[in-house]
């Protein structure tokens, strides 16, 4: 069976367009999906790390509270001698930190001596794991229910779950009593929700905490108390901190997790912190992109099929006419009229041949007339072809202009003499200049001598045939600054690479210019770098920033043969200020301490806040004339001890214990130097606080 040429062309090219559309849609979907999984998987892992750190810091903060209570009780014997005063103290601590459901002292026999609200007083708890382990060392117990304590507490819709903290209390007899506390597990849930709710990663995010057995301690209600031990094994096999995993609800989630190594509290419990997001939300943008591409592709394919059908009809119509003429000639019919115009050469030749054959049967004059008509038809044909080419060129230029004018980047083309030949409308948005006015102007005259000098070497490289990309700051005509990413692409004449052409010796006729405004990206990059190395409260260096500084400072000290000193500063009884005046007052005091330290040290020295009320001052380039270390330590101590006025008019002050370690040893590591300064600080505390101790090697 045969088909018409028009039908065959339409079906063939339409099928090709459909296949290409489907292939492009699948390729874009696969590529975008892979990238989204990678980027958002890393984001999930980072968020899990934030939750883990906040949870660990919260546990350590509660432990520090209890350690203070234990240390005071040890030194005064308070809980044995004055049970009423001890109970009042514990009740006040519970009011300040409602996450403590119960706090109590347990004597050496395992009997609760004094507790908050007198709950469980007199009860024997010697068989409890937290009592047995808490007599020897700090103990964090896993999440559990407490039936006995639950019965003594006000009723609640859902049963309470608790987290144990216990630590030894040294008695005068040499035996160890135990200070224990039950933390409401709702505290951890609120903390995790506060972290994930502050972040929006294209949809809702859920935090999950899993114990060492793989059982879910915290998470969505339908997931709690279930076991997901296969998740960590699957993530470990993937070689990354995230994995696309199908959970027990049979839904796929993009799941990020974090290693608790280095987080002492979580590591001792063996917990795993996991953050997940439903894959439907994670991949929503990819599905939308793939659908849009498929819809646009199918629309274009349909339009292409219609266009091919029209073109095929245009091509085959003369052939159908000529076929009819040939058939009529075969039958002897002489009442024939030939097509006046055929717009392609092969058809015209066929018409000419048939027409010549037909005219040979007629008189000679008619044959000459037919030749004249044929000549006129050729002239008309050429004229029409030329007009069609001009119309196509004009339409192509209009489409290119429409596309480039709607892109948020500068797009231009310059010839080999560095004169603009094309500029899109974005030039008007950036510089207030009509793009058409730039045609023929040199790049130097438009961007100015200073900006041109910064770009000259790159322009020379692209005119030599090299594709060039770079970033730099650019001064606008109004004096403002942009950070831009620039790409130059050479326009090399066909077959002229490496040969001299009308453009230049490299065969480059000109080059395309693409410029993007990347100022916001650079600002975000600088902000992230600053946040990674500086303390968010005081603006001083954090631990990471200090370690990076010490690496370079020790190297400089070795090259310059100058001494390097580290002063470890611990504020005495800072917690009492927080408890008395509140955390806002404590934060103001910490920021004031940093400001005063920066005022008394040199510009070449640096201040770092390690954690809480601990600071390190790094003193570089100390010469033999800078050996008044005691005077320097005294200046820092006096600056810290000066009163600080609060917003309510109250005045507070704090003393500090300072340990200074001085070294000339180029082989000393930053960790060893800080350790020596820390030991010197503890020596200063041992001698009575509000002092300093200097150790020089």
XYZ file of C-alpha atoms in Angstrom:
697
model
C 0.000 0.000 0.000
C 1.353 3.447 -0.922
C 0.683 6.738 0.833
C 0.805 10.298 -0.393
C 4.035 12.273 -0.052
C 2.298 14.953 2.032
C 0.987 12.390 4.534
C 4.353 10.605 4.760
C 6.305 13.820 5.433
C 3.828 15.015 8.056
C 3.802 11.709 9.950
C 7.584 11.246 9.770
C 8.576 14.689 11.028
C 5.743 14.735 13.575
C 6.971 11.436 15.045
C 10.527 12.793 15.253
C 9.288 15.923 17.083
C 7.284 13.826 19.561
C 10.217 11.506 20.303
C 12.564 14.459 20.843
C 10.031 16.130 23.151
C 9.608 13.011 25.288
C 13.389 12.449 25.425
C 14.035 16.047 26.473
C 11.333 15.888 29.152
C 12.734 12.651 30.601
C 16.313 13.936 30.490
C 15.408 17.211 32.222
C 13.352 15.364 34.824
C 16.174 12.940 35.585
C 18.860 15.637 35.740
C 16.796 18.065 37.814
C 15.588 15.303 40.130
C 19.119 14.099 40.796
C 20.272 17.614 41.578
C 17.286 18.386 43.814
C 17.820 15.172 45.790
C 21.494 16.060 46.274
C 20.942 19.706 47.275
C 17.976 19.101 49.549
C 19.526 15.950 50.962
C 22.536 17.979 52.109
C 20.118 20.579 53.542
C 18.282 17.824 55.448
C 21.592 16.511 56.870
C 22.619 20.017 57.946
C 19.234 20.558 59.610
C 19.575 17.231 61.435
C 22.990 18.362 62.668
C 21.438 21.607 63.996
C 18.734 19.679 65.871
C 21.371 17.312 67.330
C 23.553 20.181 68.515
C 20.632 22.037 70.078
C 19.467 18.870 71.830
C 22.983 18.080 73.077
C 23.491 21.663 74.279
C 20.159 21.502 76.118
C 21.131 18.272 77.905
C 24.530 19.663 78.847
C 22.894 22.884 80.096
C 20.600 20.881 82.386
C 23.616 18.862 83.558
C 25.487 22.089 84.331
C 22.511 23.305 86.423
C 22.513 20.103 88.435
C 26.317 20.169 88.767
C 26.100 23.593 90.419
C 23.455 22.293 92.845
C 25.592 19.234 93.609
C 28.775 21.263 94.145
C 27.071 23.697 96.561
C 25.417 20.851 98.424
C 28.744 19.024 98.706
C 30.558 22.024 100.127
C 27.806 23.000 102.606
C 26.117 19.659 103.347
C 22.894 21.569 102.781
C 20.591 18.753 101.673
C 21.398 16.641 104.759
C 21.357 19.385 107.360
C 18.521 21.646 106.150
C 16.035 19.654 104.100
C 13.487 22.488 104.050
C 15.932 25.013 102.637
C 17.147 22.477 100.088
C 13.575 21.720 98.976
C 12.850 25.430 98.609
C 15.983 25.814 96.480
C 15.015 22.869 94.245
C 11.457 24.176 93.880
C 12.770 27.554 92.746
C 15.051 25.849 90.196
C 12.024 23.923 88.901
C 10.031 27.143 88.539
C 12.826 28.767 86.532
C 13.215 25.684 84.306
C 9.787 23.986 83.972
C 11.367 21.171 81.946
C 12.395 19.650 85.318
C 9.423 17.469 86.294
C 11.192 16.210 89.425
C 14.537 16.870 91.173
C 15.673 15.024 94.271
C 18.597 14.066 96.489
C 19.002 10.332 97.226
C 21.182 9.140 100.105
C 23.708 6.325 99.915
C 21.077 3.696 100.749
C 18.861 4.671 97.811
C 16.181 6.591 99.784
C 14.879 9.934 98.485
C 15.798 12.468 101.211
C 14.504 15.718 99.731
C 12.786 16.540 96.418
C 10.677 19.086 94.571
C 7.113 19.172 95.872
C 8.131 16.431 98.402
C 7.318 13.910 95.674
C 8.764 10.415 96.336
C 10.415 11.581 99.601
C 11.108 8.516 101.698
C 10.717 6.221 98.710
C 13.414 3.649 97.960
C 14.963 3.899 94.492
C 18.074 1.774 94.937
C 17.002 -0.563 92.125
C 16.699 2.256 89.580
C 19.419 2.255 86.903
C 19.966 5.985 87.312
C 20.731 5.577 91.035
C 23.163 2.697 90.502
C 25.017 4.435 87.703
C 24.720 7.982 89.144
C 26.736 7.070 92.258
C 29.791 6.543 90.084
C 29.534 9.129 87.276
C 27.213 11.385 85.320
C 24.336 9.348 83.869
C 21.865 10.120 81.093
C 18.982 7.646 81.015
C 16.927 6.824 77.940
C 13.345 8.034 77.505
C 10.836 6.061 79.591
C 7.568 6.246 81.512
C 7.549 6.565 85.331
C 4.406 4.942 86.730
C 5.063 5.837 90.385
C 5.862 9.500 89.679
C 3.066 9.786 87.070
C 0.531 8.887 89.747
C 1.727 11.796 91.941
C 1.611 14.421 89.186
C -1.459 16.323 87.932
C -3.398 14.252 85.336
C -2.765 14.888 81.630
C -4.457 13.709 78.397
C -1.432 11.734 77.316
C 1.041 9.831 79.530
C 4.263 11.617 80.339
C 7.666 10.364 79.238
C 10.837 11.273 81.056
C 14.589 11.509 80.532
C 16.847 10.729 83.527
C 19.901 12.759 84.582
C 21.881 11.668 87.640
C 25.281 12.585 89.070
C 27.219 11.714 92.246
C 27.306 13.978 95.333
C 30.408 13.443 97.474
C 29.588 13.313 101.195
C 31.931 14.114 104.085
C 32.015 10.377 104.879
C 33.611 9.709 101.500
C 30.495 7.962 100.182
C 28.496 9.134 97.193
C 24.883 10.233 97.355
C 22.995 10.971 94.126
C 21.352 14.114 92.738
C 18.772 13.071 90.114
C 16.244 14.793 87.871
C 13.454 13.757 85.519
C 13.196 15.937 82.405
C 9.847 16.179 80.602
C 10.389 14.664 77.144
C 8.088 17.365 75.751
C 11.059 19.734 76.204
C 13.008 17.870 73.499
C 9.976 17.804 71.186
C 9.486 21.582 71.501
C 13.198 22.168 70.917
C 13.267 20.052 67.743
C 10.109 21.685 66.394
C 11.558 25.162 67.019
C 14.578 24.317 64.853
C 12.734 22.753 61.901
C 9.882 25.304 61.973
C 12.413 28.100 61.508
C 13.493 26.600 58.192
C 11.381 26.214 55.043
C 12.808 23.837 52.454
C 9.976 23.855 49.886
C 7.449 22.177 52.212
C 6.969 20.787 55.740
C 9.948 19.145 57.457
C 9.770 16.624 60.337
C 12.392 15.839 62.978
C 12.749 12.243 64.253
C 14.899 10.992 67.165
C 15.761 7.282 67.254
C 17.348 5.436 70.188
C 20.163 2.894 69.988
C 17.682 0.075 69.277
C 16.201 1.885 66.285
C 12.962 2.779 68.121
C 11.473 6.211 67.400
C 11.457 8.350 70.570
C 10.241 11.564 68.953
C 8.499 12.176 65.667
C 5.068 12.253 64.027
C 2.399 10.561 66.200
C 1.960 7.613 63.814
C 5.712 6.940 63.906
C 6.517 7.127 67.628
C 7.481 3.820 69.278
C 7.958 2.126 65.872
C 11.335 0.642 64.839
C 13.282 2.027 61.837
C 16.647 0.332 62.399
C 17.068 -0.339 58.647
C 17.258 3.417 57.896
C 20.689 4.064 59.434
C 22.152 0.988 57.736
C 20.771 2.118 54.368
C 22.145 5.671 54.835
C 25.567 4.293 55.804
C 25.684 2.171 52.648
C 24.829 5.233 50.518
C 28.086 6.942 51.520
C 26.350 10.246 52.386
C 24.350 11.819 55.227
C 21.069 11.601 53.346
C 19.035 8.965 51.541
C 15.700 8.626 49.724
C 13.901 6.045 51.849
C 10.427 4.511 52.042
C 9.173 4.716 55.650
C 6.651 2.444 57.420
C 3.726 4.584 56.149
C 4.776 3.415 52.638
C 5.598 7.025 51.688
C 8.997 7.964 50.241
C 10.885 10.634 52.200
C 14.112 12.497 51.512
C 15.871 11.739 54.764
C 18.933 13.415 56.309
C 20.724 12.197 59.436
C 23.737 13.200 61.487
C 26.476 11.435 63.334
C 26.440 12.246 67.097
C 30.194 11.807 67.394
C 31.612 14.740 69.351
C 28.218 15.461 70.984
C 28.925 13.953 74.396
C 25.384 13.792 75.773
C 23.759 12.294 72.646
C 26.731 9.984 72.043
C 26.362 8.478 75.527
C 22.668 7.796 74.845
C 23.324 6.350 71.378
C 20.582 8.432 69.810
C 20.305 9.213 66.104
C 18.800 12.530 64.935
C 16.956 12.339 61.598
C 15.155 15.007 59.543
C 12.834 13.999 56.706
C 10.606 15.580 54.033
C 7.967 13.858 51.932
C 9.386 13.206 48.473
C 6.254 14.682 46.893
C 7.182 18.079 48.345
C 10.904 17.656 47.610
C 10.303 16.752 43.970
C 7.312 19.030 43.342
C 9.360 21.620 41.449
C 10.911 18.876 39.267
C 7.504 17.413 38.405
C 6.186 20.871 37.537
C 9.214 21.558 35.339
C 8.857 18.218 33.572
C 5.139 18.815 33.005
C 5.741 22.287 31.603
C 8.475 21.001 29.290
C 6.247 18.150 28.118
C 3.262 20.480 27.534
C 5.347 23.033 25.641
C 7.063 20.279 23.654
C 3.769 18.649 22.676
C 2.352 22.027 21.670
C 5.411 22.769 19.561
C 5.293 19.270 18.084
C 1.646 19.790 17.085
C 2.460 23.157 15.543
C 5.437 21.577 13.807
C 3.230 18.833 12.361
C 0.779 21.459 11.072
C 3.645 23.417 9.551
C 5.108 20.284 7.947
C 1.674 19.397 6.585
C 1.368 22.836 5.036
C 4.924 22.719 3.630
C 4.392 19.193 2.281
C 1.183 20.334 0.579
C 3.013 23.300 -0.861
C 5.751 20.998 -2.223
C 3.477 18.275 -3.630
C 0.769 20.456 -5.142
C 2.802 21.221 -8.343
C 3.655 17.532 -8.641
C -0.046 16.631 -8.548
C -0.783 19.202 -11.261
C 2.040 17.899 -13.463
C 0.854 14.331 -12.968
C -2.581 15.344 -14.185
C -1.105 17.094 -17.241
C 0.986 14.048 -18.123
C -2.091 11.814 -17.939
C -4.098 14.155 -20.162
C -1.263 14.285 -22.711
C -1.182 10.465 -22.733
C -4.882 10.444 -23.564
C -4.345 12.996 -26.393
C -6.000 15.992 -24.725
C -4.491 19.249 -25.995
C -6.584 21.634 -23.866
C -3.848 22.022 -21.286
C -2.656 24.897 -19.101
C 0.634 24.550 -17.234
C 1.388 26.064 -13.785
C 2.824 29.545 -14.055
C 5.139 29.248 -10.993
C 6.848 26.382 -9.200
C 9.040 27.470 -6.256
C 11.628 24.712 -6.371
C 14.058 23.865 -9.141
C 13.232 20.216 -9.778
C 9.517 20.904 -10.286
C 10.269 23.800 -12.561
C 12.530 21.627 -14.717
C 9.773 19.018 -15.041
C 7.269 21.700 -16.058
C 9.725 23.054 -18.621
C 10.321 19.626 -20.131
C 6.644 18.794 -20.400
C 5.832 22.243 -21.687
C 8.607 22.024 -24.342
C 7.273 18.649 -25.462
C 3.786 20.095 -25.675
C 4.900 23.222 -27.562
C 6.741 21.131 -30.192
C 3.325 19.839 -31.194
C 2.127 23.410 -31.722
C 3.337 26.120 -34.003
C 6.754 27.792 -33.632
C 5.412 31.184 -32.487
C 3.485 29.603 -29.643
C 6.709 27.858 -28.578
C 8.550 31.256 -28.481
C 5.725 32.789 -26.448
C 5.928 29.938 -23.984
C 9.681 30.545 -23.613
C 9.050 34.231 -22.805
C 6.455 33.261 -20.234
C 8.909 30.822 -18.731
C 11.530 33.582 -18.404
C 9.093 35.919 -16.700
C 8.084 33.160 -14.329
C 11.751 32.634 -13.360
C 12.190 36.332 -12.631
C 9.087 36.346 -10.466
C 10.284 33.186 -8.744
C 13.679 34.677 -7.879
C 12.064 37.887 -6.673
C 9.652 35.942 -4.467
C 12.484 33.770 -3.100
C 14.496 36.872 -2.224
C 11.513 38.499 -0.499
C 10.838 35.286 1.417
C 14.439 35.140 2.613
C 14.284 38.784 3.754
C 11.014 38.155 5.617
C 12.494 35.075 7.341
C 15.602 37.031 8.379
C 13.478 39.849 9.793
C 11.291 37.395 11.737
C 14.356 35.606 13.123
C 15.857 38.917 14.296
C 12.560 39.869 15.960
C 12.371 36.534 17.827
C 15.986 36.855 19.014
C 15.359 40.406 20.229
C 12.181 39.363 22.089
C 13.960 36.521 23.890
C 17.076 38.464 24.903
C 15.132 41.553 25.997
C 13.240 39.471 28.546
C 16.289 37.816 30.138
C 17.601 39.337 33.425
C 21.189 39.416 32.113
C 23.172 41.728 29.891
C 23.547 40.192 26.414
C 25.591 41.924 23.743
C 27.707 41.276 20.681
C 30.843 43.226 19.838
C 32.851 43.021 16.622
C 36.614 42.562 16.353
C 37.082 46.327 16.793
C 35.312 46.118 20.157
C 32.242 48.022 18.946
C 28.776 46.994 20.083
C 26.616 45.581 17.294
C 23.819 44.228 19.497
C 22.584 44.990 23.042
C 19.477 43.716 24.770
C 16.996 45.862 26.717
C 18.611 44.995 30.088
C 21.248 47.644 29.307
C 18.481 50.213 29.755
C 17.489 48.741 33.155
C 21.078 48.737 34.415
C 22.479 51.902 32.882
C 19.453 53.972 31.780
C 20.665 53.911 28.154
C 18.592 52.811 25.155
C 20.183 49.625 23.788
C 19.856 50.898 20.202
C 21.979 53.960 21.078
C 24.923 51.712 21.926
C 25.274 50.231 18.445
C 28.635 51.288 16.994
C 30.020 52.581 20.306
C 33.252 51.087 21.628
C 33.218 49.091 24.839
C 35.803 51.430 26.392
C 33.768 54.579 25.703
C 30.695 53.025 27.332
C 32.058 51.339 30.484
C 34.797 53.916 31.135
C 38.628 53.687 31.255
C 38.846 52.165 34.761
C 36.361 49.354 34.109
C 37.886 48.799 30.660
C 41.376 48.307 32.134
C 39.926 45.621 34.435
C 38.428 43.838 31.403
C 41.152 44.474 28.802
C 43.148 41.279 29.321
C 39.980 39.138 29.067
C 38.903 40.910 25.851
C 42.333 40.235 24.344
C 41.997 36.558 25.225
C 38.551 36.177 23.652
C 39.734 37.961 20.487
C 42.504 35.344 20.393
C 39.807 32.665 20.153
C 39.526 31.666 23.837
C 36.247 31.390 25.748
C 36.641 33.522 28.912
C 34.646 33.678 32.169
C 35.483 35.786 35.214
C 33.992 37.686 38.156
C 34.755 41.203 39.362
C 33.356 44.371 40.885
C 31.940 46.869 38.400
C 31.403 50.587 38.969
C 28.109 51.862 37.562
C 27.850 55.296 35.882
C 26.071 56.565 39.034
C 28.991 55.440 41.227
C 27.264 52.364 42.694
C 29.012 48.994 42.757
C 27.856 45.646 41.357
C 29.554 42.269 41.588
C 29.184 40.695 38.169
C 29.904 37.399 36.438
C 31.108 37.922 32.877
C 31.383 35.398 30.023
C 32.970 36.142 26.624
C 32.342 33.665 23.770
C 34.334 34.155 20.530
C 32.534 34.200 17.168
C 34.936 32.301 14.924
C 34.313 32.271 11.176
C 33.452 28.835 9.739
C 36.647 27.041 8.753
C 38.739 30.039 9.830
C 40.069 28.868 13.221
C 43.768 29.691 13.351
C 43.597 31.554 10.021
C 43.700 35.252 9.292
C 40.275 36.643 8.385
C 38.584 39.995 8.102
C 38.275 39.921 11.915
C 41.795 39.201 13.117
C 44.649 36.684 12.946
C 42.715 34.100 15.027
C 39.719 34.135 12.675
C 37.524 35.811 15.359
C 34.888 38.102 13.831
C 33.739 39.332 17.237
C 32.498 37.963 20.550
C 29.283 37.492 22.512
C 29.019 39.104 25.953
C 26.899 37.726 28.823
C 26.908 39.597 32.167
C 25.029 38.518 35.313
C 24.553 40.499 38.542
C 25.866 38.164 41.284
C 26.038 40.823 44.033
C 23.409 39.096 46.190
C 25.132 35.710 45.901
C 28.454 37.271 46.962
C 26.799 38.990 49.931
C 25.272 35.687 51.032
C 28.661 33.957 50.612
C 30.435 36.591 52.767
C 27.680 36.445 55.386
C 27.924 32.643 55.631
C 31.721 32.820 55.917
C 31.406 35.377 58.753
C 28.735 33.334 60.574
C 30.884 30.196 60.341
C 33.831 31.830 62.169
C 32.197 34.386 64.516
C 30.030 34.263 67.603
C 26.454 35.328 66.867
C 25.973 37.201 70.183
C 29.214 39.170 70.627
C 30.645 39.305 67.105
C 33.947 37.875 68.393
C 35.613 34.861 66.802
C 34.054 31.519 67.678
C 35.995 28.320 68.352
C 36.388 27.517 64.659
C 37.549 31.059 63.861
C 40.018 30.953 66.740
C 41.491 27.626 65.601
C 41.974 28.961 62.048
C 43.576 32.123 63.486
C 45.963 30.156 65.724
C 47.145 28.013 62.793
C 48.249 31.101 60.867
C 49.403 32.976 63.995
C 51.778 30.162 65.010
C 53.179 30.084 61.456
C 53.719 33.864 61.530
C 55.323 33.630 64.964
C 57.773 31.053 63.627
C 58.628 33.140 60.527
C 59.004 36.412 62.444
C 60.672 34.827 65.504
C 58.250 36.629 67.789
C 56.460 35.285 70.838
C 52.786 34.299 70.741
C 50.493 34.373 73.777
C 47.013 33.000 74.458
C 45.003 34.308 77.426
C 42.188 31.992 78.575
C 39.509 34.023 80.419
C 36.680 32.569 82.497
C 34.110 34.890 84.122
C 33.724 34.130 87.840
C 30.217 33.176 88.974
C 28.626 34.356 85.729
C 25.683 32.004 86.198
C 24.635 33.902 89.332
C 24.232 37.035 87.218
C 22.003 35.149 84.753
C 19.943 33.721 87.616
C 19.646 37.089 89.390
C 19.225 39.576 86.551
C 18.109 37.375 83.666
C 19.679 36.224 80.409
C 19.312 39.640 78.750
C 21.592 41.108 81.396
C 23.986 38.203 80.946
C 24.073 38.737 77.170
C 24.744 42.469 77.655
C 27.596 41.648 80.027
C 29.157 39.173 77.537
C 29.009 41.720 74.689
C 30.484 44.421 76.955
C 33.347 42.121 77.982
C 34.251 41.551 74.298
C 34.093 45.293 73.532
C 36.331 46.138 76.500
C 38.858 43.437 75.668
C 39.062 44.676 72.076
C 39.644 48.195 73.441
C 42.624 47.261 75.648
C 44.429 44.971 73.171
C 46.246 45.942 69.976
C 44.709 45.905 66.508
C 46.880 42.891 65.643
C 45.406 40.882 68.552
C 42.092 39.011 68.515
C 39.282 38.067 70.917
C 37.359 34.774 70.678
C 34.375 33.442 72.627
C 34.622 29.676 73.028
C 31.361 28.924 74.826
C 29.237 30.424 77.581
C 31.465 32.706 79.672
C 34.846 31.474 78.318
C 37.020 33.713 76.146
C 40.473 33.514 74.557
C 42.632 36.527 73.642
C 45.367 35.797 71.048
C 48.366 38.163 71.280
C 50.650 38.057 68.213
C 54.089 39.404 67.364
C 55.271 39.988 70.949
C 58.834 41.337 71.064
C 61.288 41.621 73.968
C 59.834 45.066 74.754
C 56.345 43.540 75.187
C 57.259 41.423 78.211
C 54.940 43.182 80.705
C 52.489 40.273 80.562
C 51.307 40.846 84.127
C 50.444 44.440 83.275
C 48.534 43.295 80.203
C 46.640 40.665 82.211
C 45.821 43.262 84.860
C 44.520 45.678 82.189
C 42.217 42.957 80.838
C 41.060 42.061 84.364
C 40.358 45.714 85.240
C 38.463 46.267 81.979
C 36.282 43.220 82.617
C 35.645 44.161 86.247
C 34.381 47.680 85.521
C 30.625 48.025 86.313
C 28.065 47.568 83.518
C 24.849 49.590 83.664
C 21.639 47.743 82.746
C 18.631 49.229 80.922
C 16.656 49.390 84.183
C 19.373 51.472 85.854
C 20.927 48.634 87.885
C 24.675 48.205 87.805
C 26.398 44.812 87.689
C 30.006 43.727 87.625
C 31.921 40.496 87.277
C 35.468 39.339 87.934
C 37.536 37.020 85.783
C 40.170 34.339 86.177
C 42.844 34.683 83.496
C 45.405 32.110 82.464
C 48.070 33.228 79.989
C 50.351 30.857 78.071
C 53.326 32.344 76.171
C 55.314 30.325 73.657
C 58.287 30.701 71.339
C 57.900 27.090 70.168
C 57.046 26.951 66.450
C 56.171 23.233 66.732
C 53.469 23.807 69.350
C 49.929 23.011 68.088
C 46.942 25.349 68.677
C 45.311 22.718 70.879
C 48.413 22.446 73.112
C 48.680 26.235 73.461
C 44.996 26.578 74.481
C 45.352 23.645 76.876
C 48.287 25.355 78.611
C 46.337 28.595 78.870
C 43.342 26.679 80.259
C 45.520 25.024 82.932
C 46.946 28.426 83.837
C 43.402 29.768 84.205
C 42.459 26.957 86.574
C 45.588 27.773 88.582
C 44.304 31.367 88.851
C 40.900 30.074 90.037
C 42.592 27.789 92.535
C 44.320 30.754 94.165
C 41.017 32.519 94.746
C 39.528 33.760 91.438
C 39.669 37.409 90.269
C 43.299 36.942 89.377
C 45.678 35.721 86.741
C 48.421 33.195 86.274
C 51.101 33.388 83.564
C 52.966 30.368 82.217
C 55.875 30.971 79.833
C 57.809 28.331 77.884
